[in-house]
Coordinates of C-alpha atoms and ligand atoms in Angstrom, one line a residue:
Chain A
M918 CA -141.8 -29.3 -84.0
A919 CA -142.4 -26.0 -85.5
S920 CA -144.0 -23.4 -82.9
V921 CA -147.1 -21.4 -82.6
K922 CA -144.4 -18.1 -82.3
S923 CA -142.7 -19.0 -86.0
I924 CA -145.6 -19.9 -87.7
V925 CA -147.7 -16.3 -87.0
N926 CA -144.1 -14.7 -86.9
C927 CA -144.1 -16.3 -90.5
L928 CA -147.8 -15.7 -91.9
G929 CA -146.6 -11.6 -90.9
I930 CA -147.9 -11.5 -88.1
D931 CA -147.3 -9.0 -86.1
T932 CA -148.6 -9.5 -82.4
G933 CA -146.5 -7.4 -80.0
G934 CA -145.2 -10.2 -78.2
T935 CA -147.8 -12.3 -77.1
V936 CA -149.9 -14.4 -79.5
S937 CA -153.0 -15.5 -78.9
V938 CA -154.3 -19.3 -80.6
L939 CA -157.6 -18.9 -81.8
G940 CA -156.9 -15.3 -82.3
D941 CA -154.2 -14.6 -83.9
L942 CA -153.4 -18.8 -85.2
F943 CA -156.4 -19.4 -86.5
G944 CA -158.3 -15.5 -86.7
F945 CA -161.3 -15.6 -84.6
I946 CA -162.6 -12.4 -83.8
R947 CA -164.5 -14.0 -80.6
R948 CA -161.4 -15.6 -79.6
R949 CA -163.0 -18.3 -79.2
V950 CA -163.6 -21.8 -80.8
P951 CA -167.4 -20.6 -82.2
A952 CA -170.1 -23.1 -81.4
D953 CA -171.1 -26.2 -83.7
P954 CA -175.4 -24.5 -85.4
D955 CA -175.3 -28.4 -85.3
G956 CA -176.3 -28.2 -81.6
T957 CA -175.0 -32.3 -81.3
V958 CA -171.7 -31.1 -82.7
T959 CA -168.9 -30.0 -80.6
A960 CA -166.3 -27.7 -83.2
R961 CA -162.8 -28.6 -82.9
V962 CA -159.4 -26.8 -83.2
S963 CA -156.6 -28.5 -84.0
V964 CA -153.0 -26.5 -83.3
L965 CA -151.2 -28.6 -84.7
G966 CA -153.3 -29.3 -87.5
Q967 CA -153.4 -25.2 -88.5
I968 CA -150.0 -25.4 -89.2
R969 CA -149.6 -28.0 -90.6
G970 CA -152.8 -25.9 -92.8
V971 CA -149.4 -23.2 -93.8
Q972 CA -146.4 -25.1 -94.1
Q973 CA -149.1 -26.5 -97.6
N974 CA -149.9 -24.2 -100.1
H975 CA -152.4 -20.9 -97.9
I976 CA -155.2 -17.9 -98.6
H977 CA -154.5 -15.3 -96.3
V978 CA -158.4 -13.2 -95.9
N979 CA -159.1 -10.0 -94.7
V980 CA -163.2 -10.3 -94.1
I981 CA -164.5 -7.1 -94.5
R982 CA -167.5 -6.6 -92.4
V983 CA -170.1 -3.3 -94.4
G984 CA -172.1 -1.2 -91.8
F985 CA -172.6 -4.1 -88.6
D986 CA -173.0 -0.8 -87.2
A987 CA -176.4 -0.6 -88.3
L988 CA -178.1 -3.3 -87.6
A989 CA -181.4 -3.6 -86.2
D990 CA -180.2 -4.7 -82.9
P991 CA -176.8 -4.8 -82.4
A992 CA -176.7 -6.3 -79.3
D993 CA -176.6 -8.9 -81.5
L994 CA -172.6 -8.0 -82.8
D995 CA -171.9 -10.7 -80.9
D996 CA -173.7 -13.4 -83.1
E997 CA -172.7 -12.4 -85.6
F998 CA -168.8 -12.7 -85.0
E999 CA -169.8 -15.9 -84.1
K1000 CA -170.7 -16.5 -88.0
I1001 CA -167.5 -15.3 -89.8
D1002 CA -165.8 -16.5 -86.5
Y1003 CA -167.6 -20.6 -87.9
A1004 CA -167.5 -19.5 -91.5
T1005 CA -163.5 -19.0 -90.6
Y1006 CA -163.7 -22.5 -89.1
R1007 CA -166.2 -24.4 -92.4
M1008 CA -163.3 -22.5 -94.9
R1009 CA -160.4 -24.0 -93.3
N1010 CA -162.3 -26.9 -93.5
I1011 CA -163.5 -27.3 -96.3
Y1012 CA -160.5 -26.5 -98.2
A1013 CA -158.1 -28.4 -96.3
Q1014 CA -159.8 -31.5 -97.8
V1015 CA -157.6 -30.4 -101.1
N1016 CA -154.6 -29.8 -99.3
L1017 CA -155.1 -25.0 -99.3
G1018 CA -154.1 -24.0 -96.1
V1019 CA -156.0 -20.6 -94.9
G1020 CA -153.6 -18.9 -92.9
R1021 CA -153.6 -15.2 -91.5
V1022 CA -157.7 -14.6 -91.2
W1023 CA -157.6 -10.3 -90.2
H1024 CA -160.5 -8.3 -89.6
Y1025 CA -161.2 -4.9 -90.5
F1026 CA -164.8 -3.5 -90.7
I1027 CA -166.4 -0.7 -93.5
P1028 CA -168.7 1.5 -90.6
A1029 CA -172.3 2.3 -92.1
A1030 CA -172.0 6.3 -92.3
D1031 CA -168.5 5.6 -94.2
A1032 CA -170.1 2.6 -97.1
D1033 CA -172.7 5.1 -97.6
G1034 CA -175.7 2.2 -98.8
M1035 CA -172.5 -0.2 -99.9
D1036 CA -174.3 -2.6 -96.7
D1037 CA -177.8 -3.2 -98.2
I1038 CA -176.4 -4.2 -101.5
A1039 CA -178.9 -5.0 -104.2
S1040 CA -177.8 -5.5 -107.1
G1041 CA -174.5 -7.5 -109.2
D1042 CA -173.3 -3.5 -110.3
E1043 CA -173.3 -2.6 -106.3
A1044 CA -171.6 -5.9 -105.6
D1045 CA -169.2 -4.9 -108.2
D1046 CA -169.5 -1.2 -106.9
L1047 CA -169.1 -2.1 -103.5
I1048 CA -165.2 -4.5 -104.6
A1049 CA -163.8 -2.2 -106.4
K1050 CA -164.7 0.2 -103.9
W1051 CA -162.6 -0.8 -101.3
S1052 CA -159.5 -2.3 -100.9
V1053 CA -156.9 -3.7 -98.6
P1054 CA -153.4 -3.8 -99.5
N1055 CA -151.9 -6.9 -98.5
V1056 CA -152.1 -10.0 -100.3
G1057 CA -155.3 -11.8 -98.7
V1058 CA -158.1 -11.6 -100.5
D1059 CA -160.4 -9.6 -99.7
A1060 CA -164.2 -10.1 -98.4
F1061 CA -166.5 -8.7 -97.8
V1062 CA -169.5 -9.1 -95.5
V1063 CA -172.5 -6.7 -95.5
R1064 CA -175.4 -6.2 -93.0
N1065 CA -177.9 -7.2 -95.9
I1066 CA -177.9 -8.3 -100.1
D1067 CA -181.3 -8.7 -101.0
G1068 CA -181.6 -11.1 -104.2
F1069 CA -179.1 -13.1 -104.8
L1070 CA -176.5 -14.7 -101.0
G1071 CA -173.2 -13.8 -102.9
M1072 CA -171.3 -13.0 -105.7
A1073 CA -167.5 -13.3 -106.9
S1074 CA -166.3 -10.1 -109.1
G1075 CA -164.4 -12.5 -111.2
I1076 CA -163.3 -16.0 -112.0
P1077 CA -160.9 -15.6 -111.1
G1078 CA -160.5 -12.8 -109.2
S1079 CA -157.1 -10.4 -109.4
C1080 CA -154.6 -10.3 -107.0
D1081 CA -153.7 -6.2 -108.4
K1082 CA -155.3 -4.8 -105.3
E1083 CA -155.8 -1.6 -107.6
S1084 CA -157.8 -4.0 -110.0
K1085 CA -162.2 -3.7 -109.0
E1086 CA -161.6 -7.9 -109.7
D1087 CA -159.4 -7.8 -106.0
G1088 CA -162.2 -9.5 -104.2
V1089 CA -166.0 -11.6 -103.3
L1090 CA -169.1 -9.9 -102.1
A1091 CA -168.5 -13.7 -99.3
G1092 CA -172.8 -12.4 -97.8
D1093 CA -174.9 -11.6 -96.1
I1094 CA -175.0 -11.2 -92.3
G1095 CA -178.6 -11.7 -91.2
R1096 CA -178.7 -15.6 -93.1
G1097 CA -177.9 -18.6 -91.2
T1098 CA -174.5 -19.9 -90.1
E1099 CA -174.6 -22.4 -92.0
G1100 CA -175.8 -21.3 -94.9
F1101 CA -173.8 -18.2 -94.2
A1102 CA -170.9 -20.3 -93.9
R1103 CA -171.2 -21.9 -97.4
T1104 CA -171.4 -19.5 -99.1
F1105 CA -168.7 -17.8 -97.7
A1106 CA -166.3 -21.0 -98.7
H1107 CA -168.0 -20.7 -102.3
E1108 CA -167.8 -17.2 -103.7
I1109 CA -163.7 -17.9 -102.6
G1110 CA -163.6 -20.3 -104.0
H1111 CA -164.5 -18.8 -107.4
H1112 CA -161.9 -16.3 -107.0
L1113 CA -159.7 -18.2 -106.2
G1114 CA -161.2 -19.7 -109.7
L1115 CA -163.5 -22.7 -109.8
E1116 CA -166.2 -22.3 -111.9
H1117 CA -170.0 -24.5 -111.3
N1118 CA -169.7 -26.9 -111.3
H1119 CA -172.5 -27.5 -112.6
G1120 CA -171.7 -29.1 -116.4
G1121 CA -172.5 -26.7 -119.4
R1122 CA -175.7 -26.8 -117.9
P1123 CA -177.5 -23.9 -115.9
D1124 CA -179.2 -25.7 -113.1
C1125 CA -177.3 -28.5 -110.6
P1126 CA -175.3 -31.0 -111.2
D1127 CA -175.5 -34.7 -112.7
T1128 CA -174.4 -36.9 -110.4
L1129 CA -174.8 -36.6 -105.9
N1130 CA -171.1 -35.8 -105.5
G1131 CA -171.6 -32.8 -107.1
C1132 CA -174.8 -32.0 -106.0
N1133 CA -172.9 -31.9 -103.1
N1134 CA -169.8 -30.2 -104.2
I1135 CA -168.9 -26.8 -102.6
M1136 CA -169.6 -25.0 -106.2
A1137 CA -172.4 -25.9 -107.0
Q1138 CA -175.4 -23.1 -106.0
T1139 CA -177.3 -23.2 -103.1
R1140 CA -180.7 -24.1 -104.6
C1141 CA -178.6 -27.4 -105.7
A1142 CA -177.2 -28.3 -102.5
T1143 CA -181.0 -28.8 -100.9
S1144 CA -183.3 -29.9 -104.0
C1145 CA -180.4 -33.1 -105.3
G1146 CA -178.2 -32.8 -102.5
G1147 CA -177.6 -33.4 -99.1
G1148 CA -178.4 -29.7 -97.6
I1149 CA -176.2 -26.8 -97.0
R1150 CA -174.1 -28.5 -94.5
A1151 CA -173.8 -31.7 -96.4
A1152 CA -172.5 -29.9 -99.7
S1153 CA -169.1 -29.1 -99.3
L1154 CA -166.9 -31.4 -101.0
L1155 CA -163.4 -30.5 -103.3
A1156 CA -163.0 -33.2 -105.6
N1157 CA -159.2 -33.1 -107.0
G1158 CA -158.9 -31.2 -110.0
Q1159 CA -160.8 -28.2 -107.8
G1160 CA -157.8 -28.1 -105.0
S1161 CA -154.9 -28.4 -108.3
D1162 CA -157.7 -25.4 -109.3
M1163 CA -156.8 -23.9 -106.0
R1164 CA -153.7 -23.8 -105.3
G1165 CA -152.9 -22.4 -108.6
H1166 CA -154.3 -19.7 -108.1
C1167 CA -151.5 -15.5 -107.8
A1168 CA -153.1 -15.8 -104.2
V1169 CA -151.6 -19.0 -102.7
R1170 CA -149.2 -18.7 -100.6
N1171 CA -146.2 -20.9 -100.9
G1172 CA -146.0 -22.8 -97.4
C1173 CA -143.9 -21.9 -94.3
D1174 CA -140.8 -23.1 -94.2
V1175 CA -140.5 -23.2 -90.8
Chain B
M871 CA -180.3 -20.3 -81.2
D872 CA -183.0 -20.3 -83.4
K873 CA -180.6 -17.4 -85.0
H874 CA -178.3 -19.5 -86.5
K875 CA -180.8 -22.2 -88.5
E876 CA -181.8 -22.1 -91.3
L877 CA -185.9 -22.5 -92.3
P878 CA -186.6 -26.2 -92.8
A879 CA -186.2 -26.7 -96.9
D880 CA -189.9 -27.7 -97.5
I881 CA -191.2 -25.5 -95.5
H882 CA -195.2 -24.1 -97.0
D883 CA -195.7 -21.6 -98.9
R884 CA -198.6 -20.1 -95.9
D885 CA -196.2 -21.0 -93.2
L886 CA -193.5 -18.6 -95.1
M887 CA -196.0 -16.3 -95.6
A888 CA -197.4 -16.0 -91.4
V889 CA -194.0 -15.5 -91.1
I890 CA -193.8 -12.5 -93.5
A891 CA -196.9 -11.1 -91.9
G892 CA -196.2 -12.0 -87.9
D893 CA -194.2 -10.7 -85.2
R894 CA -191.0 -13.0 -85.8
P895 CA -187.4 -11.6 -85.8
E896 CA -186.6 -8.7 -88.7
Y897 CA -184.6 -11.5 -90.1
R898 CA -186.1 -14.3 -89.9
R899 CA -189.0 -11.9 -91.5
R900 CA -186.9 -11.5 -94.1
D901 CA -185.3 -15.1 -94.2
A902 CA -188.5 -16.3 -95.9
M903 CA -189.2 -13.8 -97.9
Q904 CA -185.6 -14.7 -99.6
V905 CA -187.3 -17.9 -100.0
L906 CA -191.0 -17.1 -100.7
L907 CA -189.6 -15.2 -103.5
S908 CA -186.8 -17.7 -104.7
R909 CA -189.1 -20.7 -105.2
G910 CA -191.9 -17.8 -107.5
S911 CA -194.4 -18.7 -106.1
E912 CA -197.9 -16.7 -107.4
I913 CA -198.4 -15.6 -104.6
S914 CA -194.9 -13.5 -103.8
L915 CA -196.4 -10.6 -105.7
P916 CA -198.8 -9.5 -102.7
V917 CA -197.1 -10.1 -100.5
L918 CA -194.2 -7.8 -102.1
R919 CA -197.6 -5.4 -102.0
E920 CA -198.7 -5.6 -98.4
T921 CA -194.9 -5.2 -97.2
L922 CA -194.0 -2.3 -99.0
L923 CA -196.9 -0.2 -99.0
S924 CA -196.7 -0.8 -95.4
Q925 CA -195.7 1.7 -92.4
D926 CA -194.8 -0.7 -89.9
A927 CA -192.6 -3.2 -91.4
P928 CA -189.4 -3.5 -90.7
P929 CA -186.9 -0.9 -93.3
D930 CA -185.0 -3.9 -94.8
L931 CA -187.7 -6.0 -95.6
R932 CA -189.9 -2.4 -97.2
S933 CA -186.6 -2.7 -99.4
M934 CA -186.5 -5.5 -100.5
A935 CA -190.5 -5.3 -101.5
A936 CA -189.5 -2.9 -103.4
V937 CA -186.0 -4.3 -105.2
M938 CA -188.5 -6.5 -106.2
L939 CA -191.5 -5.6 -107.5
G940 CA -189.1 -2.3 -109.5
R941 CA -187.8 -5.2 -111.3
D942 CA -192.1 -5.7 -113.0
V943 CA -193.9 -3.1 -115.5
S944 CA -196.8 -3.6 -114.3
Q945 CA -196.0 -2.6 -110.5
E946 CA -195.5 1.1 -111.3
R947 CA -198.6 2.5 -109.2
V948 CA -197.7 0.3 -106.1
L949 CA -194.4 1.7 -106.5
L950 CA -195.9 5.1 -107.1
D951 CA -198.5 4.5 -104.6
A952 CA -195.2 3.9 -101.5
L953 CA -194.1 7.0 -102.3
K954 CA -196.5 9.0 -100.5
V955 CA -195.9 6.0 -97.4
P956 CA -193.6 7.5 -94.4
A957 CA -190.6 5.7 -95.7
E958 CA -187.3 5.8 -94.7
P959 CA -183.9 7.3 -97.4
A960 CA -183.5 3.3 -98.0
V961 CA -186.8 1.9 -98.7
L962 CA -187.5 5.2 -100.5
R963 CA -184.1 5.0 -102.6
R964 CA -185.1 1.3 -103.5
I965 CA -188.5 2.4 -104.6
A966 CA -187.2 5.3 -106.5
Q967 CA -184.4 3.5 -108.6
G968 CA -187.7 0.7 -109.1
L969 CA -189.1 3.8 -110.6
G970 CA -186.0 4.4 -112.5
R971 CA -186.0 1.4 -114.8
I972 CA -189.8 1.0 -115.6
G973 CA -191.8 4.4 -115.0
S974 CA -193.2 6.3 -117.2
P975 CA -193.0 10.9 -117.0
E976 CA -195.5 10.3 -114.2
A977 CA -193.0 9.3 -111.9
L978 CA -190.9 12.1 -112.1
D979 CA -193.5 13.6 -110.9
A980 CA -193.7 11.6 -107.0
M981 CA -190.1 11.4 -106.8
S982 CA -189.6 15.1 -106.9
K983 CA -190.7 14.7 -103.8
V984 CA -188.3 12.7 -102.8
R985 CA -185.6 14.6 -100.5
L986 CA -182.7 12.4 -99.0
K987 CA -179.6 13.8 -97.9
S988 CA -178.0 15.6 -100.0
G989 CA -174.0 13.9 -101.8
S990 CA -175.1 11.1 -100.3
R991 CA -174.9 7.3 -102.0
A992 CA -179.1 7.9 -102.6
S993 CA -179.6 10.7 -103.1
L994 CA -177.2 10.1 -106.5
N995 CA -179.4 6.8 -106.9
V996 CA -182.8 9.1 -106.6
G997 CA -181.4 11.2 -108.7
F998 CA -180.3 8.9 -111.5
A999 CA -183.4 7.1 -111.2
R1000 CA -185.1 10.8 -112.3
S1001 CA -181.9 11.0 -115.4
L1002 CA -183.4 7.7 -116.4
I1003 CA -186.8 8.0 -116.8
S1004 CA -186.3 11.2 -118.4
Y1005 CA -183.0 9.6 -121.1
R1006 CA -185.1 6.8 -121.5
H1007 CA -188.4 8.7 -123.0
G1008 CA -186.7 11.8 -124.7
L1009 CA -188.1 14.2 -122.2
G1010 CA -184.9 16.7 -121.3
Q1011 CA -184.7 17.0 -117.8
Y1012 CA -182.9 15.5 -115.4
L1013 CA -179.6 15.8 -117.4
I1014 CA -176.3 14.6 -116.2
P1015 CA -173.7 17.7 -117.5
R1016 CA -170.0 16.9 -119.6
P1017 CA -167.6 15.8 -116.9
A1018 CA -165.1 18.9 -116.1
D1019 CA -162.0 18.3 -118.7
A1020 CA -159.6 17.3 -116.1
D1021 CA -161.9 14.4 -114.5
I1022 CA -161.6 12.7 -117.8
L1023 CA -159.1 10.5 -117.6
R1024 CA -155.0 11.1 -119.2
F1025 CA -152.7 7.9 -119.8
D1026 CA -149.7 6.8 -121.0
H1027 CA -150.8 4.7 -124.4
K1028 CA -147.5 2.8 -125.1
K1029 CA -148.6 1.2 -121.1
A1030 CA -151.6 -0.1 -122.9
V1031 CA -153.1 -2.5 -122.8
S1032 CA -155.8 -3.9 -126.2
L1033 CA -159.4 -5.0 -125.4
A1034 CA -160.4 -8.0 -126.4
F1035 CA -163.2 -7.1 -128.2
E1036 CA -165.4 -9.4 -130.6
T1037 CA -169.0 -8.8 -132.8
L1038 CA -171.8 -11.0 -131.8
K1039 CA -174.1 -12.4 -133.8
P1040 CA -177.4 -11.3 -133.3
A1041 CA -178.5 -15.1 -132.9
E1042 CA -176.2 -14.4 -130.3
V1043 CA -177.6 -11.9 -128.2
K1044 CA -181.0 -13.0 -129.3
K1045 CA -180.2 -16.2 -127.5
I1046 CA -180.3 -14.3 -123.8
M1047 CA -183.1 -11.1 -124.9
P1048 CA -185.2 -12.7 -122.6
Q1049 CA -182.4 -12.4 -119.3
I1050 CA -182.2 -9.1 -121.1
N1051 CA -185.7 -7.6 -120.8
R1052 CA -186.2 -9.0 -118.0
E1053 CA -183.2 -7.0 -116.1
L1054 CA -184.2 -3.7 -118.2
P1055 CA -188.1 -3.7 -118.6
A1056 CA -188.7 -0.9 -120.2
I1057 CA -185.4 -0.3 -123.0
K1058 CA -186.5 -2.7 -125.8
L1059 CA -182.7 -3.9 -127.0
S1060 CA -181.1 -4.0 -130.6
E1061 CA -179.5 -7.5 -131.5
K1062 CA -177.7 -5.2 -133.9
A1063 CA -174.3 -4.0 -134.4
A1064 CA -174.0 -5.5 -130.1
M1065 CA -170.1 -6.0 -129.4
C1066 CA -167.9 -7.9 -126.6
F1067 CA -165.2 -6.4 -124.9
S1068 CA -164.1 -8.9 -122.5
C1069 CA -161.8 -7.3 -119.5
L1070 CA -159.7 -8.7 -116.5
N1071 CA -162.2 -11.5 -116.4
S1072 CA -165.0 -10.3 -116.4
Q1073 CA -167.2 -10.2 -120.2
L1074 CA -169.3 -7.4 -121.3
W1075 CA -171.8 -6.9 -124.1
L1076 CA -172.7 -3.3 -125.6
L1077 CA -175.9 -3.4 -126.9
L1078 CA -177.2 -0.3 -128.7
N1079 CA -181.1 0.8 -128.1
E1080 CA -183.6 -0.3 -130.4
E1081 CA -184.1 3.4 -130.9
M1082 CA -180.4 3.9 -132.0
V1083 CA -180.5 1.5 -135.2
G1084 CA -183.0 1.8 -138.5
K1085 CA -184.0 5.3 -140.1
Q1086 CA -184.8 7.1 -137.1
A1087 CA -182.7 7.1 -135.2
K1088 CA -180.1 10.5 -136.7
Q1089 CA -183.0 12.3 -135.4
R1090 CA -183.5 10.5 -132.2
A1091 CA -180.5 11.2 -131.3
T1092 CA -179.7 14.6 -132.6
E1093 CA -183.4 15.2 -131.4
S1094 CA -183.2 15.0 -128.2
N1095 CA -181.6 12.9 -125.1
A1096 CA -181.2 9.5 -124.8
V1097 CA -180.1 6.0 -123.4
M1098 CA -177.5 5.7 -127.2
A1099 CA -177.4 2.2 -124.9
V1100 CA -176.9 -0.6 -122.1
V1101 CA -173.7 -1.8 -121.1
L1102 CA -174.3 -5.5 -120.0
K1103 CA -171.7 -7.0 -117.6
Y1104 CA -171.8 -11.3 -117.2
D1105 CA -172.0 -12.7 -114.2
H1106 CA -170.7 -16.5 -113.1
C1107 CA -172.0 -16.4 -109.1
P1108 CA -175.7 -16.0 -109.1
A1109 CA -174.8 -16.4 -112.7
G1110 CA -176.7 -14.2 -115.1
W1111 CA -176.5 -11.2 -116.8
H1112 CA -177.0 -7.5 -115.2
A1113 CA -176.7 -3.7 -116.2
F1114 CA -174.0 -1.9 -115.6
E1115 CA -173.3 1.0 -117.6
Y1116 CA -175.8 3.0 -119.2
I1117 CA -174.4 5.2 -122.0
F1118 CA -177.5 8.7 -122.4
S1119 CA -176.6 10.8 -125.6
N1120 CA -177.0 14.8 -125.4
P1121 CA -177.4 16.7 -128.8
N1122 CA -175.4 19.7 -128.9
R1123 CA -175.9 22.7 -131.6
D1124 CA -173.4 21.6 -133.6
N1125 CA -174.4 18.4 -134.7
T1126 CA -172.0 16.2 -132.5
I1127 CA -173.6 13.7 -129.0
D1128 CA -172.1 14.2 -126.2
I1129 CA -172.0 10.5 -124.6
V1130 CA -172.1 9.9 -120.9
G1131 CA -171.8 6.3 -119.2
L1132 CA -173.0 5.8 -115.9
R1133 CA -172.7 3.0 -113.4
P1134 CA -176.6 1.8 -112.0
S1135 CA -175.3 3.8 -109.2
G1136 CA -175.1 7.2 -111.1
V1137 CA -171.0 7.9 -110.5
I1138 CA -170.4 9.0 -114.2
T1139 CA -167.3 5.9 -115.4
H1140 CA -166.7 7.2 -118.7
F1141 CA -166.9 10.1 -121.8
G1142 CA -167.2 10.9 -125.5
Q1143 CA -168.6 12.4 -128.6
V1144 CA -170.3 11.0 -131.1
R1145 CA -170.0 13.3 -135.4
A1146 CA -171.1 12.6 -137.7
D1147 CA -168.6 11.8 -141.0
K1148 CA -170.6 10.8 -144.0
K1149 CA -172.7 8.5 -143.7
D1150 CA -170.5 7.2 -140.9
A1151 CA -170.9 8.4 -137.5
V1152 CA -167.4 8.5 -135.0
V1153 CA -167.4 7.7 -131.4
S1154 CA -165.0 7.6 -128.9
L1155 CA -164.7 7.1 -125.3
Q1156 CA -162.7 8.0 -122.3
T1157 CA -162.7 7.0 -118.7
V1158 CA -163.7 9.0 -116.1
N1159 CA -162.1 9.4 -113.0
S1160 CA -163.4 7.1 -109.9
P1161 CA -162.1 4.3 -108.6
Y1162 CA -165.0 2.1 -110.7
A1163 CA -163.7 1.8 -114.2
L1164 CA -160.0 1.4 -115.6
P1165 CA -157.8 3.7 -117.7
M1166 CA -159.2 3.3 -121.2
A1167 CA -159.6 4.9 -124.7
F1168 CA -162.4 3.8 -127.9
E1169 CA -162.7 4.3 -130.4
A1170 CA -165.4 3.3 -133.8
I1171 CA -167.0 3.3 -136.6
Y1172 CA -170.8 3.4 -136.8
N1173 CA -172.0 2.5 -139.7
T1174 CA -175.8 3.9 -139.3
D1175 CA -177.5 2.0 -143.1
K1176 CA -175.6 -0.9 -142.3
V1177 CA -175.9 -1.3 -138.3
A1178 CA -171.8 -1.7 -138.0
L1179 CA -169.9 -0.8 -135.4
K1180 CA -166.3 -0.5 -136.4
V1181 CA -164.0 -0.2 -133.7
T1182 CA -161.2 1.3 -134.4
R1183 CA -159.5 1.6 -131.0
A1184 CA -159.7 0.1 -127.5
I1185 CA -157.8 0.0 -125.6
S1186 CA -156.6 -0.1 -121.5
S1187 CA -154.0 0.6 -119.6
T1188 CA -152.4 -2.1 -117.0
G1189 CA -153.0 0.2 -113.8
A1190 CA -154.4 3.1 -112.5
A1191 CA -153.7 6.3 -114.1
E1192 CA -152.1 9.2 -112.8
G1193 CA -154.4 11.5 -110.7
Q1194 CA -156.9 8.3 -110.9
I1195 CA -158.8 8.1 -107.4
R1196 CA -157.7 4.9 -105.7
P1197 CA -159.9 1.8 -103.8
A1198 CA -160.3 2.7 -99.7
V1199 CA -159.2 1.3 -97.1
P1200 CA -161.2 -0.7 -94.6
K1201 CA -160.3 0.2 -90.7
P1202 CA -158.5 -2.8 -88.9
A1203 CA -161.1 -4.0 -86.5
Ligands
LIG2262 ZN1 -171.6 -19.7 -107.5

């Protein structure tokens, strides 16, 4: 079996000699497995599963927190970090259905003073501006998490998104940290799904899919998940065809050969 | 952890109102308002008004109320009243943006009292809102100056790609007009001479202001400042159209018209000119240095009689132009 260290090296993570399995390999900010919001379920991660995940096609993600230092109650910061870690955990499990791994998850931040109002998004053009103005110059997908969004849940700048980090469509507005954990995590995986080339699975109509499975797909909009589907948590399916579309995106890396 | 739970899907509107007005944590009150708004409930309007006018309501909640009310032309009075209530800069910015979208000239006076940190994005937004009112009503105030020549992006045309575009049929535009009218409730856009551009993986529609179409067009364009056109972008998620760029016009004494493209934030992204050539108007447009727009060069002929726009050149650089402002890099955590 490949060692954790060899996998971490393959992911391009400079650990300086010490490796945190939960921090470096899984990308959890808190270096702990996040709690499942359903208190009756214990979230679990598998090192072997993650190694297999990156031995197959996988993506890297840059999570960019915007204006968290301006949160109404900074004492909540640890809760918000856990929410992001749960989104990482969920995305990995959701994408694993179609054999797409989530490799390196690196964390960045834009202080409120630098964000200059972009931590509070109220329209599509403001989301476009945020994604165009900021970019991490590496191969990861930029996923912005802002302090506040009014009127919608998240946005993909292009479907599919661009891999040119100087492009105006190289990232997603992955969500608003003020939301509930499960809804935030679903939007996070949904928007990156758009970036990887997936459209809504609503057919030709703008409303919702026709079937229960369709309503329970991660690419159904949240309002469909809660109306015709089994709810936000249940609506996380991916079909094989969607998987091959995602794996064909330019952000997808070849498996680590270790 | 209460915070990590969604509101129950079957929660009654009355209970949502109680949450919004109560003393629950701010995130919970905001969640409740989002749910109420997403239901399109009739009771949401009085809740929004009350929230915006309450000095005690949390700023994020008031901001959300201002954003929602600023989409409805019948709510200008509430926004004007809200300017009299002490508010955080973030709230003032949203009120001003709403007034920019829907406000009458009366709003300019009220907005002149809004003072925000000079050079901040909020102050840029408020300045743009004032200009938008002025250009919509042809008042000649708060004019957007032409950018410096050095700020116009030059790029190697040999390394350019053609921008795909097509003329849209009025019937196609008509189909999305209800959505556009919701997005731009105080600007009447024309179904004629509309163009669709494909940039990267986005679809952009350029629609002329109705004032720029027909017999009165020349007089309107040459005698006063106007919103000449609006570029709309289609979003897949959430599905719908949003204003992507406003094209303002500044007539010159020599019968030419300067045109300035601005993002809804107020950042200038394009500059060009319209000059008369017999019955036609020749339009040219280039990108102004910012991280928000690809370098491009656009030329077209607008036949005012036929109300037809014929694109003669539309090219874009494949990457950033030399000297273009690059994206900023977030700090590693
Ligand atoms: Zn979507």
